Amino acid sequence: MSDKYKNIDDLYRDKFKDFELDPPEHVWSNIKTQMHGPGGGGNGSNLTNGGIYGITIILILSSILTWYLLNSSTKQNNQIPENNITQVEASEYKSSTRMVSINQDIEKEKDFNPSSNIKNAQLKSKKKQKSRFDISEPVKVEKGKSSLVVSDNIPLKEPKSTNPPSGSNEIEYIDDITTLGIITAGSDEELLALNATSQSEINDSNSFIDAQANPDISEAAIEEENNESNAIAGPETGSSIKSDYGHKANWAFGLTFTPEMIFYPDNNDFNNRSYALDVSAIYKFSGYLLQSGIGVSWTSDEGNYEIDYNEYLGSYENVYNVTFDTTGSELSPIYHTETVRVYDSIERVSIMPTKNHYTYLQIPLLFGYGNENRRFGWFVKGGPSLSIMINENLANNNVSSSEDKILQIENEIPARINTNWQFVFSGGVSYKLSNHLSFTAEPVFRYYLNSTYERNKLNLKNPYSFGLRIGFLIDL
Amino acid sequence: MYSEEDLIYRCLQNEGRAQEEFYKRFAPKMYGVCLRFAKNQMEADDILQDGFIKVFTNLKTYRGEGSLEGWVRRTIVNTAINLYKKNAKYLRDIEIEKAEVVQNTEEGALDKITVQELLALIRELPTGYRMVFNLNVIEGYTHKEISQLLNISENTSKSQLSRARQTLQKKLKDIKGSQR
């Protein structure tokens, strides 16, 4: 060795004392990505960009689907009066008379201009004609029973004034029962023929026809028609009519609990459990279902703290100043002391097992299909689910003595990422406990689209989980 | 340019700009540490990356006792140790076979030898030797501490250090011989 370096240790110590080298650029890029996600600068919030984007996407999709479904549902409701066939059970009128109301359109026209009214009436007449020929089902009239037919072709009384007060309801009450066409023992064909031949003669700007077999009931029916602006008379509502044409669309709300076992394919040490409690809203339509909601899940990780510390050996009183009391006859010294703690110079390492707890917010958007038969029902559904960490409870570490000086704490529990996406697939059964309350049990498979841990050290394959979702559904 | 205290505070607030400055302030020196512990540059990159993520994650545990650089350095070294422990079971048997014992050393001028050459020599050491040599000679850990950190006996630590020294001396001798 040279004179400068007595041994190889000195050589290396000296040469590496101030050794520096710029690391490659990609190292910082990777650190930044792992700290904040792609392209991100941190802001201290647990809600990362991925979480915000996820929530936004789910909300937009939910809004579009809900709007579409509700809109199509409304259209269905609006289309039903076009058929203009409604049966009113005559029993409602305390007689065996069956009343059929055809094409009763309540129109509120404020401007009553005779010339324009003629054109309007012609247009409406054509419209009505078209709609009448679209009748998909024949009018059912029980033969041999008295039937009361109400139709547009029945002559009305002329309006007393050509300029009725603005905003007046142009419902024309027909006083004379003889103006109504009453067919007894009529047939379906007769009714249709009567209806068809009279279309060209429709000439009213405010045509409104009503039955008045029982004036009280008729008024009630008319009032209902006014309110709904639909040409539907009788006790049945639009929604109940809709239910005749297909499955009923409705909402259900659920409260469920889900224990899950999470598996890591390449390292069983990381397998753990989670427990979730969630509320969900389910929109059912024609056998299909759309489900979203919000839930909270709890999970935990076990690991170790590696603690470097200096052991506390004791203390002594250090005199840092001496003053003298001269007030008395004798000169007495006053010692000013401080307690100095003494630590062992040898660093020690302690391994402490620990457990961290995490809480996630879960937002699923599931689409599926199901069916119900009396009390039992089944369903399958699948879709994305977003998990956002909302709380992490990191366990404190404990050294052998609280007086030891901790030099460094190395947490060997891998850090979790704040946001992750999963694909959820489930199928289950429901059992009706009452008309509105069901019990549901649903095995759930969940595939994580990214690892729940930071990939800096744990480059694990994507985990998956199996769980059983159980709870109650309330049908509205 | 933040003060050290301000820099720590901002990093704890997860401010990206402060974290970048923190990294730029300490990364060159820590990269030198990583290169000594790693068997190649790729592994050094990994240690540096993992180490700094730990630094940012555990910065809240830094109590201001001792220098910040020392604390960061310890974290980086611990990261290197963890990587070694993770791979130790695959390496230990091979290392014993590779060990060469050189009894005689030759004194001579070593002033001109560069850091890069020394680094290359260290990298050629078996991983266990390299770890013990780095921890004891350069980082200042005792054999007792090394034995706890690497889960080996104190005697193993001592013998590995001795063999590391001998191996390095032999290699240095070869370099000097080729330079003449």
XYZ file of C-alpha atoms in Angstrom:
656
model
C 0.000 0.000 0.000
C 1.095 3.548 -0.529
C 2.036 5.838 2.290
C -1.265 7.610 1.976
C -3.287 4.459 2.277
C -2.131 2.207 5.065
C -4.588 -0.464 4.076
C -7.248 -1.214 1.587
C -9.960 0.064 3.923
C -8.496 3.555 3.938
C -8.208 3.487 0.177
C -11.870 2.690 -0.287
C -13.061 5.056 2.427
C -11.157 7.937 0.954
C -12.057 7.298 -2.639
C -15.756 6.848 -1.942
C -16.026 9.589 0.648
C -17.306 12.174 -1.804
C -18.209 9.937 -4.665
C -21.245 11.196 -6.545
C -22.766 10.283 -9.844
C -25.902 11.565 -11.508
C -28.461 8.776 -11.759
C -30.270 8.092 -15.051
C -33.320 10.231 -15.815
C -35.726 7.329 -15.814
C -35.183 6.692 -12.106
C -36.868 9.940 -11.111
C -39.594 9.395 -13.687
C -40.353 6.017 -12.135
C -40.343 7.440 -8.623
C -42.681 10.227 -9.645
C -45.019 7.787 -11.342
C -45.142 5.550 -8.306
C -45.639 8.437 -5.940
C -48.342 10.248 -7.832
C -49.455 8.043 -10.700
C -48.851 8.738 -14.399
C -48.093 12.375 -15.133
C -49.042 13.505 -11.693
C -47.703 15.971 -9.251
C -48.835 15.311 -5.738
C -51.298 17.345 -3.783
C -51.517 15.420 -0.538
C -54.971 14.076 -1.201
C -55.875 10.431 -1.105
C -58.234 11.014 -3.984
C -55.858 10.668 -6.899
C -56.490 11.660 -10.476
C -57.459 8.076 -11.264
C -60.111 8.212 -8.581
C -61.521 11.483 -9.810
C -61.592 10.256 -13.405
C -63.197 6.999 -12.301
C -65.958 8.671 -10.347
C -66.586 11.080 -13.202
C -66.833 8.264 -15.752
C -69.182 6.250 -13.564
C -71.390 9.250 -12.873
C -71.563 10.166 -16.566
C -72.372 6.590 -17.590
C -74.976 6.291 -14.868
C -76.549 9.592 -15.885
C -76.698 8.660 -19.563
C -78.177 5.239 -18.895
C -80.683 6.542 -16.384
C -81.716 9.342 -18.727
C -82.067 6.921 -21.605
C -84.084 4.435 -19.614
C -86.363 7.005 -18.079
C -86.819 8.717 -21.433
C -87.743 5.512 -23.195
C -90.083 4.693 -20.348
C -91.770 8.085 -20.713
C -92.072 7.598 -24.452
C -93.792 4.328 -23.867
C -96.238 6.014 -21.569
C -96.895 8.748 -24.100
C -97.394 6.322 -26.936
C -100.050 4.337 -25.224
C -102.872 6.885 -25.721
C -102.218 6.783 -29.458
C -103.962 3.473 -29.485
C -106.898 5.153 -27.879
C -108.478 2.066 -26.632
C -109.388 1.820 -23.062
C -111.886 -0.365 -21.519
C -113.829 0.719 -18.580
C -115.537 -1.909 -16.728
C -119.186 -1.098 -16.546
C -119.356 -2.471 -13.089
C -117.670 0.695 -11.997
C -120.870 2.447 -12.914
C -123.072 0.119 -10.981
C -124.535 -1.342 -14.074
C -123.632 -3.971 -16.522
C -123.078 -1.353 -19.157
C -119.666 -1.473 -20.728
C -118.350 1.850 -21.780
C -115.794 2.189 -24.454
C -114.163 5.455 -24.993
C -112.407 5.934 -28.252
C -110.145 8.788 -29.134
C -110.847 11.168 -26.398
C -108.371 13.924 -26.740
C -108.566 16.741 -24.359
C -107.253 19.830 -26.025
C -106.796 23.146 -24.434
C -106.796 25.764 -27.098
C -106.776 29.305 -25.970
C -107.029 30.900 -29.361
C -110.317 30.037 -30.891
C -110.057 31.281 -34.415
C -112.682 29.705 -36.639
C -110.591 29.753 -39.818
C -107.483 28.375 -38.246
C -109.591 26.062 -36.284
C -110.902 24.503 -39.422
C -107.391 23.797 -40.612
C -106.424 22.563 -37.220
C -109.455 20.430 -37.088
C -108.648 18.955 -40.496
C -105.124 18.213 -39.426
C -106.276 16.711 -36.202
C -108.874 14.799 -38.067
C -106.197 13.261 -40.279
C -104.089 12.530 -37.258
C -106.940 10.909 -35.544
C -107.807 8.922 -38.598
C -104.305 7.620 -38.780
C -104.237 6.771 -35.171
C -107.535 5.007 -35.406
C -106.332 2.773 -38.167
C -103.372 1.881 -36.009
C -105.597 0.144 -33.593
C -103.806 -2.990 -32.809
C -106.461 -4.747 -30.908
C -110.173 -4.879 -31.523
C -112.492 -3.280 -29.095
C -113.918 -5.851 -26.890
C -117.568 -5.609 -26.269
C -119.465 -8.297 -24.613
C -122.315 -9.383 -26.742
C -125.701 -9.533 -25.264
C -124.993 -6.826 -22.816
C -125.776 -3.215 -23.004
C -122.854 -1.236 -24.230
C -122.270 2.415 -24.202
C -120.117 3.607 -27.027
C -118.530 6.950 -26.971
C -116.965 8.095 -30.166
C -115.897 11.178 -32.093
C -118.634 10.674 -34.604
C -121.369 11.416 -32.190
C -122.872 14.775 -33.030
C -122.229 17.437 -30.533
C -124.077 20.500 -29.670
C -122.793 23.533 -31.473
C -120.784 25.801 -29.270
C -122.878 28.644 -28.171
C -120.164 31.106 -28.815
C -117.474 31.026 -31.465
C -115.202 32.922 -29.170
C -115.186 31.259 -25.872
C -113.335 32.915 -23.075
C -109.641 32.531 -23.313
C -108.360 29.688 -21.326
C -111.756 28.206 -20.892
C -111.936 24.539 -20.815
C -113.580 23.463 -23.962
C -115.012 20.372 -22.620
C -118.521 20.142 -23.888
C -120.791 18.364 -21.568
C -123.443 16.545 -23.340
C -126.689 16.991 -21.597
C -128.846 15.079 -23.860
C -128.421 11.413 -23.355
C -130.074 10.853 -26.707
C -127.077 12.312 -28.508
C -125.006 9.383 -27.421
C -124.884 6.399 -29.569
C -125.990 3.548 -27.443
C -125.633 0.211 -28.929
C -127.064 -2.732 -27.321
C -126.039 -6.167 -28.277
C -123.459 -4.580 -30.579
C -120.564 -6.386 -32.076
C -116.905 -5.501 -32.456
C -117.315 -5.103 -36.195
C -120.163 -2.715 -35.742
C -118.175 -0.607 -33.413
C -115.203 -0.464 -35.733
C -117.339 0.229 -38.777
C -119.069 2.991 -36.995
C -115.815 4.400 -35.967
C -114.178 4.195 -39.375
C -116.987 5.665 -41.430
C -117.313 8.640 -39.234
C -113.703 9.752 -39.450
C -114.134 11.994 -42.472
C -116.923 13.814 -40.867
C -115.010 14.880 -37.882
C -115.308 18.585 -37.847
C -114.708 20.056 -34.574
C -112.071 22.289 -33.263
C -112.653 21.255 -29.738
C -114.085 17.884 -30.146
C -114.453 16.180 -26.957
C -116.635 13.257 -26.440
C -117.605 11.664 -23.327
C -119.965 9.203 -22.010
C -122.527 10.246 -19.570
C -124.312 7.166 -18.589
C -123.696 8.174 -15.082
C -123.068 11.915 -14.883
C -121.106 11.697 -11.669
C -118.690 9.129 -12.909
C -118.393 10.862 -16.234
C -117.389 14.101 -14.618
C -114.800 12.346 -12.575
C -113.423 10.708 -15.624
C -113.316 13.986 -17.504
C -111.525 15.655 -14.698
C -108.907 12.976 -14.748
C -108.541 13.394 -18.435
C -108.066 17.107 -18.052
C -105.387 16.607 -15.506
C -103.402 14.180 -17.493
C -104.105 15.592 -20.942
C -104.434 12.064 -22.085
C -107.331 10.480 -23.760
C -107.644 7.800 -21.238
C -110.748 7.502 -19.231
C -111.480 5.021 -16.596
C -109.963 3.666 -13.465
C -106.816 2.226 -15.002
C -103.736 4.373 -15.043
C -101.094 4.702 -17.662
C -98.544 2.736 -15.694
C -100.863 -0.159 -15.212
C -101.561 -0.156 -18.883
C -97.851 -0.248 -19.495
C -97.512 -3.245 -17.313
C -99.821 -5.062 -19.701
C -97.313 -4.620 -22.468
C -94.199 -5.999 -20.814
C -92.164 -6.214 -17.678
C -92.640 -3.540 -15.150
C -89.679 -1.218 -14.615
C -88.970 -0.448 -11.012
C -86.355 0.471 -8.495
C -84.939 -1.528 -5.652
C -82.528 -0.620 -2.923
C -80.210 -3.014 -1.196
C -78.162 -3.224 1.954
C -75.541 -5.953 1.784
C -72.525 -7.304 3.605
C -69.682 -9.018 1.763
C -66.816 -10.970 3.301
C -64.134 -11.616 0.700
C -60.901 -13.564 0.447
C -58.260 -11.918 -1.715
C -55.689 -14.130 -3.432
C -52.308 -13.174 -4.861
C -51.400 -15.772 -7.476
C -47.624 -15.566 -7.089
C -47.258 -14.943 -3.365
C -49.628 -16.469 -0.852
C -48.116 -14.427 1.958
C -50.109 -11.469 0.769
C -53.442 -13.243 0.734
C -55.811 -11.402 3.017
C -59.454 -10.791 3.819
C -61.764 -7.851 3.391
C -65.220 -7.009 4.647
C -67.556 -4.651 2.850
C -70.841 -3.032 3.711
C -72.686 -1.264 0.948
C -75.939 0.280 -0.131
C -77.013 -0.066 -3.712
C -79.687 1.233 -6.048
C -80.958 -1.157 -8.694
C -83.025 -0.173 -11.691
C -84.894 -3.127 -13.168
C -86.360 -3.015 -16.630
C -87.583 -5.822 -18.846
C -85.574 -8.384 -16.952
C -82.361 -6.372 -17.108
C -80.903 -4.567 -14.191
C -78.540 -1.683 -13.715
C -76.914 -1.356 -10.336
C -74.746 1.217 -8.684
C -74.187 2.323 -5.150
C -71.580 3.052 -2.590
C -69.854 0.869 -0.074
C -67.112 0.796 2.471
C -64.652 -2.066 2.769
C -62.085 -2.840 5.425
C -58.909 -4.831 5.006
C -55.526 -5.147 6.680
C -51.893 -6.085 6.049
C -49.531 -7.811 8.393
C -45.816 -7.102 8.368
C -42.861 -5.980 10.410
C -41.278 -2.815 11.618
C -37.484 -2.922 11.575
C -36.403 -0.423 14.177
C -32.858 0.835 14.565
C -32.304 2.306 17.997
C -29.762 3.141 20.665
C -30.507 1.525 23.989
C -31.111 3.822 26.930
C -28.496 3.115 29.606
C -29.349 5.672 32.246
C -28.737 9.294 33.109
C -26.584 11.527 35.231
C -26.837 15.033 36.527
C -24.504 17.388 34.767
C -23.468 20.531 36.626
C -23.408 23.245 34.079
C -23.076 26.220 36.408
C -22.168 27.036 39.989
C -23.207 30.190 41.766
C -22.715 31.252 45.353
C -25.271 32.386 47.852
C -23.934 35.354 49.742
C -27.066 36.294 51.636
C -26.219 34.297 54.725
C -23.235 34.507 56.975
C -21.616 31.646 55.106
C -20.822 31.464 51.436
C -22.749 28.517 50.075
C -22.455 27.215 46.492
C -25.533 26.575 44.348
C -25.096 23.880 41.699
C -27.164 24.222 38.549
C -27.650 20.809 37.011
C -29.331 19.168 34.099
C -30.175 15.565 33.492
C -28.167 14.011 30.702
C -29.458 10.808 29.229
C -26.922 8.219 28.168
C -27.438 5.868 25.278
C -25.449 2.893 24.163
C -23.280 3.780 21.198
C -24.042 0.444 19.543
C -27.022 0.581 17.266
C -29.550 -2.130 17.786
C -32.147 -3.574 15.492
C -35.550 -4.726 16.609
C -38.130 -6.488 14.473
C -41.709 -5.810 15.563
C -44.688 -7.536 13.970
C -47.431 -5.102 13.115
C -50.725 -4.770 11.314
C -52.021 -1.904 9.246
C -55.699 -1.323 8.569
C -57.150 0.249 5.447
C -60.583 1.545 4.549
C -61.773 1.825 0.974
C -64.730 3.488 -0.653
C -66.223 1.281 -3.350
C -68.325 2.483 -6.264
C -69.576 -0.244 -8.619
C -71.496 0.058 -11.852
C -73.018 -3.292 -12.729
C -75.248 -4.428 -15.531
C -77.042 -7.727 -15.529
C -80.054 -9.844 -16.161
C -82.418 -11.652 -13.858
C -85.815 -13.136 -13.415
C -88.287 -13.675 -10.633
C -90.767 -16.444 -10.189
C -93.104 -15.970 -7.273
C -90.852 -15.941 -4.254
C -87.592 -16.976 -5.841
C -85.483 -14.987 -8.235
C -82.072 -15.264 -9.824
C -79.725 -12.818 -11.431
C -76.263 -12.422 -12.923
C -74.423 -9.156 -13.256
C -71.005 -7.723 -13.918
C -69.167 -4.489 -14.417
C -66.396 -2.229 -13.194
C -65.891 -1.165 -9.633
C -63.689 1.587 -8.330
C -61.970 1.441 -4.933
C -60.560 4.549 -3.342
C -58.583 4.424 -0.130
C -60.189 6.822 2.305
C -58.289 5.936 5.434
C -55.187 4.049 6.483
C -54.521 3.213 10.082
C -50.815 2.510 10.388
C -49.944 0.705 13.579
C -47.510 2.351 15.951
C -44.257 0.617 16.650
C -43.077 -0.228 20.137
C -39.457 -0.523 21.070
C -38.417 -2.584 24.105
C -38.145 0.552 26.198
C -39.867 3.788 25.361
C -36.747 5.646 26.507
C -34.567 4.231 23.749
C -33.490 6.592 21.030
C -35.029 5.536 17.749
C -32.704 6.095 14.839
C -34.777 4.767 12.018
C -37.938 2.828 11.444
C -38.220 0.670 8.399
C -41.749 -0.360 7.652
C -41.696 -3.717 5.904
C -45.370 -3.595 5.114
C -45.628 -2.705 1.451
C -47.342 0.557 0.703
C -50.787 0.396 -0.855
C -51.922 2.485 -3.760
C -54.819 4.852 -3.276
C -56.994 3.900 -6.209
C -57.598 0.683 -8.023
C -60.109 -0.684 -10.479
C -61.701 -4.079 -10.418
C -64.017 -6.054 -12.622
C -66.798 -7.666 -10.650
C -68.855 -10.625 -11.732
C -71.562 -12.149 -9.607
C -74.604 -14.348 -9.773
C -77.092 -14.953 -7.047
C -80.555 -15.755 -5.859
C -83.193 -13.791 -4.018
C -86.074 -14.904 -1.872
C -89.099 -12.709 -1.258
C -89.828 -12.344 2.427
C -92.743 -10.022 1.724
C -94.093 -7.988 -1.162
C -91.327 -5.432 -0.872
C -88.573 -7.162 1.030
C -86.238 -9.831 -0.321
C -83.243 -11.672 1.014
C -80.368 -12.049 -1.411
C -77.256 -14.237 -1.476
C -74.721 -13.664 -4.180
C -71.279 -15.231 -4.724
C -68.943 -12.548 -6.057
C -65.782 -12.850 -8.119
C -63.592 -9.786 -8.313
C -60.550 -9.369 -10.546
C -58.252 -6.474 -9.736
C -57.178 -4.641 -12.860
C -54.053 -3.417 -11.081
C -52.170 -4.499 -7.983
C -53.269 -3.031 -4.679
C -49.637 -2.473 -3.707
C -47.116 -0.055 -5.083
C -45.122 -1.788 -7.715
C -41.789 -0.439 -6.564
C -40.818 -3.677 -4.903
C -43.787 -5.924 -5.059
C -44.271 -6.603 -8.686
C -47.045 -9.044 -7.949
C -49.517 -10.388 -10.433
C -52.969 -8.905 -10.264
C -54.946 -10.336 -7.358
C -58.482 -11.716 -7.444
C -61.035 -12.420 -4.781
C -64.027 -14.558 -3.976
C -66.746 -13.412 -1.658
C -70.332 -13.934 -0.632
C -72.602 -10.945 -0.746
C -75.619 -11.282 1.502
C -78.284 -8.776 2.421
C -81.736 -7.411 1.862
C -83.440 -5.765 -1.086
C -86.344 -3.384 -0.831
C -88.523 -3.212 -3.948
C -90.279 0.077 -4.482
C -34.167 26.458 -3.244
C -35.870 25.450 -0.033
C -34.234 25.222 3.347
C -33.904 21.690 4.662
C -36.741 22.167 7.131
C -39.014 23.692 4.524
C -38.109 20.980 2.060
C -39.093 18.257 4.524
C -42.358 20.007 5.329
C -43.265 20.370 1.659
C -42.344 16.777 0.906
C -44.605 15.667 3.735
C -47.364 17.686 2.044
C -46.696 15.530 -1.016
C -45.638 18.495 -3.151
C -44.161 17.155 -6.363
C -41.773 20.060 -6.892
C -40.303 19.761 -3.402
C -39.894 16.024 -3.802
C -38.024 16.579 -7.030
C -35.705 19.062 -5.373
C -35.190 16.651 -2.492
C -34.309 13.955 -4.968
C -31.925 16.136 -6.937
C -30.225 17.235 -3.752
C -29.439 13.753 -2.486
C -29.676 11.431 -5.469
C -26.116 11.820 -6.855
C -24.497 10.907 -3.557
C -26.955 8.108 -2.903
C -26.447 6.744 -6.368
C -22.784 6.349 -5.493
C -23.832 4.299 -2.470
C -26.155 2.199 -4.603
C -23.439 1.486 -7.156
C -21.218 0.113 -4.411
C -23.876 -2.237 -3.117
C -25.248 -3.342 -6.467
C -23.756 -5.921 -8.751
C -24.578 -3.853 -11.822
C -26.015 -0.495 -12.807
C -29.524 -1.804 -13.329
C -29.643 -3.093 -9.780
C -28.257 0.218 -8.555
C -31.088 2.020 -10.360
C -33.606 -0.238 -8.644
C -32.107 0.325 -5.212
C -32.092 4.078 -5.711
C -35.675 4.076 -6.927
C -36.996 1.877 -4.145
C -34.908 3.689 -1.588
C -36.247 7.116 -2.470
C -39.815 5.911 -2.441
C -39.163 4.649 1.088
C -37.564 7.952 1.955
C -40.652 9.874 0.848
C -42.997 7.369 2.465
C -41.183 7.321 5.803
C -40.069 10.910 5.925
C -42.589 11.533 8.669
C -40.498 9.313 10.956
C -37.451 11.516 10.594
C -37.152 13.318 13.924
C -34.362 15.690 13.082
C -31.888 13.717 15.167
C -28.741 13.524 13.070
C -28.313 14.857 9.580
C -30.960 14.401 6.958
C -28.359 13.098 4.551
C -27.347 10.468 7.057
C -30.953 9.421 7.477
C -31.492 9.176 3.719
C -28.270 7.222 3.385
C -29.353 4.728 6.011
C -32.624 4.225 4.210
C -30.822 3.584 0.949
C -28.441 1.161 2.621
C -31.342 -0.645 4.269
C -33.001 -0.932 0.884
C -29.871 -2.520 -0.498
C -29.761 -4.896 2.472
C -33.377 -5.879 1.960
C -32.700 -6.637 -1.685
C -29.713 -8.707 -0.670
C -31.757 -10.635 1.909
C -34.444 -11.278 -0.641
C -31.941 -12.854 -3.010
C -29.570 -14.265 -0.385
C -30.816 -17.836 -0.533
C -29.899 -18.057 -4.191
C -26.456 -16.545 -3.782
C -24.862 -17.943 -0.660
C -23.690 -21.289 -1.974
C -22.185 -19.841 -5.109
C -20.256 -17.227 -3.194
C -18.349 -19.749 -1.113
C -17.114 -21.494 -4.215
C -15.995 -18.262 -5.777
C -14.046 -17.117 -2.754
C -10.356 -16.931 -3.230
C -7.866 -16.566 -0.404
C -4.853 -14.410 -1.039
C -2.335 -14.337 1.757
C 0.300 -11.982 0.459
C -0.192 -8.343 -0.341
C 2.087 -6.063 -2.177
C 2.483 -2.474 -1.171
C 2.605 0.202 -3.848
C 1.200 3.479 -5.072
C -2.576 3.379 -5.295
C -3.160 7.095 -5.563
C -3.779 6.961 -9.255
C -6.412 4.319 -9.162
C -9.808 5.791 -9.994
C -13.113 5.430 -8.224
C -14.568 3.732 -11.249
C -11.864 1.083 -11.118
C -12.466 0.508 -7.422
C -16.155 0.330 -8.083
C -15.585 -2.283 -10.753
C -13.520 -4.316 -8.303
C -16.212 -4.181 -5.654
C -18.818 -5.276 -8.138
C -16.783 -8.313 -8.998
C -16.944 -9.447 -5.391
C -19.462 -12.097 -4.443
C -22.592 -10.423 -3.167
C -22.123 -11.453 0.468
C -18.544 -10.191 0.529
C -19.590 -6.970 -1.117
C -22.323 -6.395 1.438
C -20.104 -7.003 4.449
C -17.241 -4.974 3.022
C -19.495 -2.012 2.232
C -21.286 -2.130 5.563
C -18.193 -2.499 7.676
C -15.500 -0.584 5.860
C -17.416 2.277 4.319
C -20.674 2.543 6.253
C -19.091 1.815 9.626
C -21.358 -0.956 10.897
C -19.938 -3.348 13.474
C -19.864 -7.088 12.867
C -22.565 -7.481 15.477
C -24.818 -5.074 13.645
C -24.023 -6.671 10.319
C -24.846 -10.071 11.739
C -28.264 -8.783 12.827
C -28.937 -7.009 9.573
C -27.948 -9.865 7.299
C -29.081 -12.702 9.568
C -25.616 -14.229 9.711
C -23.262 -14.947 12.588
C -20.596 -12.484 13.633
C -17.910 -14.965 12.653
C -19.366 -15.266 9.191
C -19.329 -11.506 8.899
C -15.706 -11.362 9.964
C -14.583 -14.132 7.665
C -16.444 -12.646 4.728
C -14.835 -9.291 5.329
C -11.433 -10.901 5.494
C -12.003 -12.738 2.257
C -13.356 -9.606 0.623
C -10.226 -7.722 1.545
C -8.000 -10.474 0.264
C -9.880 -10.687 -2.981
C -9.703 -6.957 -3.502
C -6.011 -6.891 -2.726
C -5.366 -9.588 -5.266
C -7.325 -7.733 -7.887
C -5.537 -4.499 -7.081
C -2.268 -6.302 -7.459
C -3.355 -7.495 -10.866
C -4.261 -3.976 -11.882
C -0.951 -2.611 -10.701
C 0.840 -5.403 -12.513
C -0.909 -4.565 -15.748
C -0.106 -0.864 -15.311
C 3.646 -1.456 -15.084
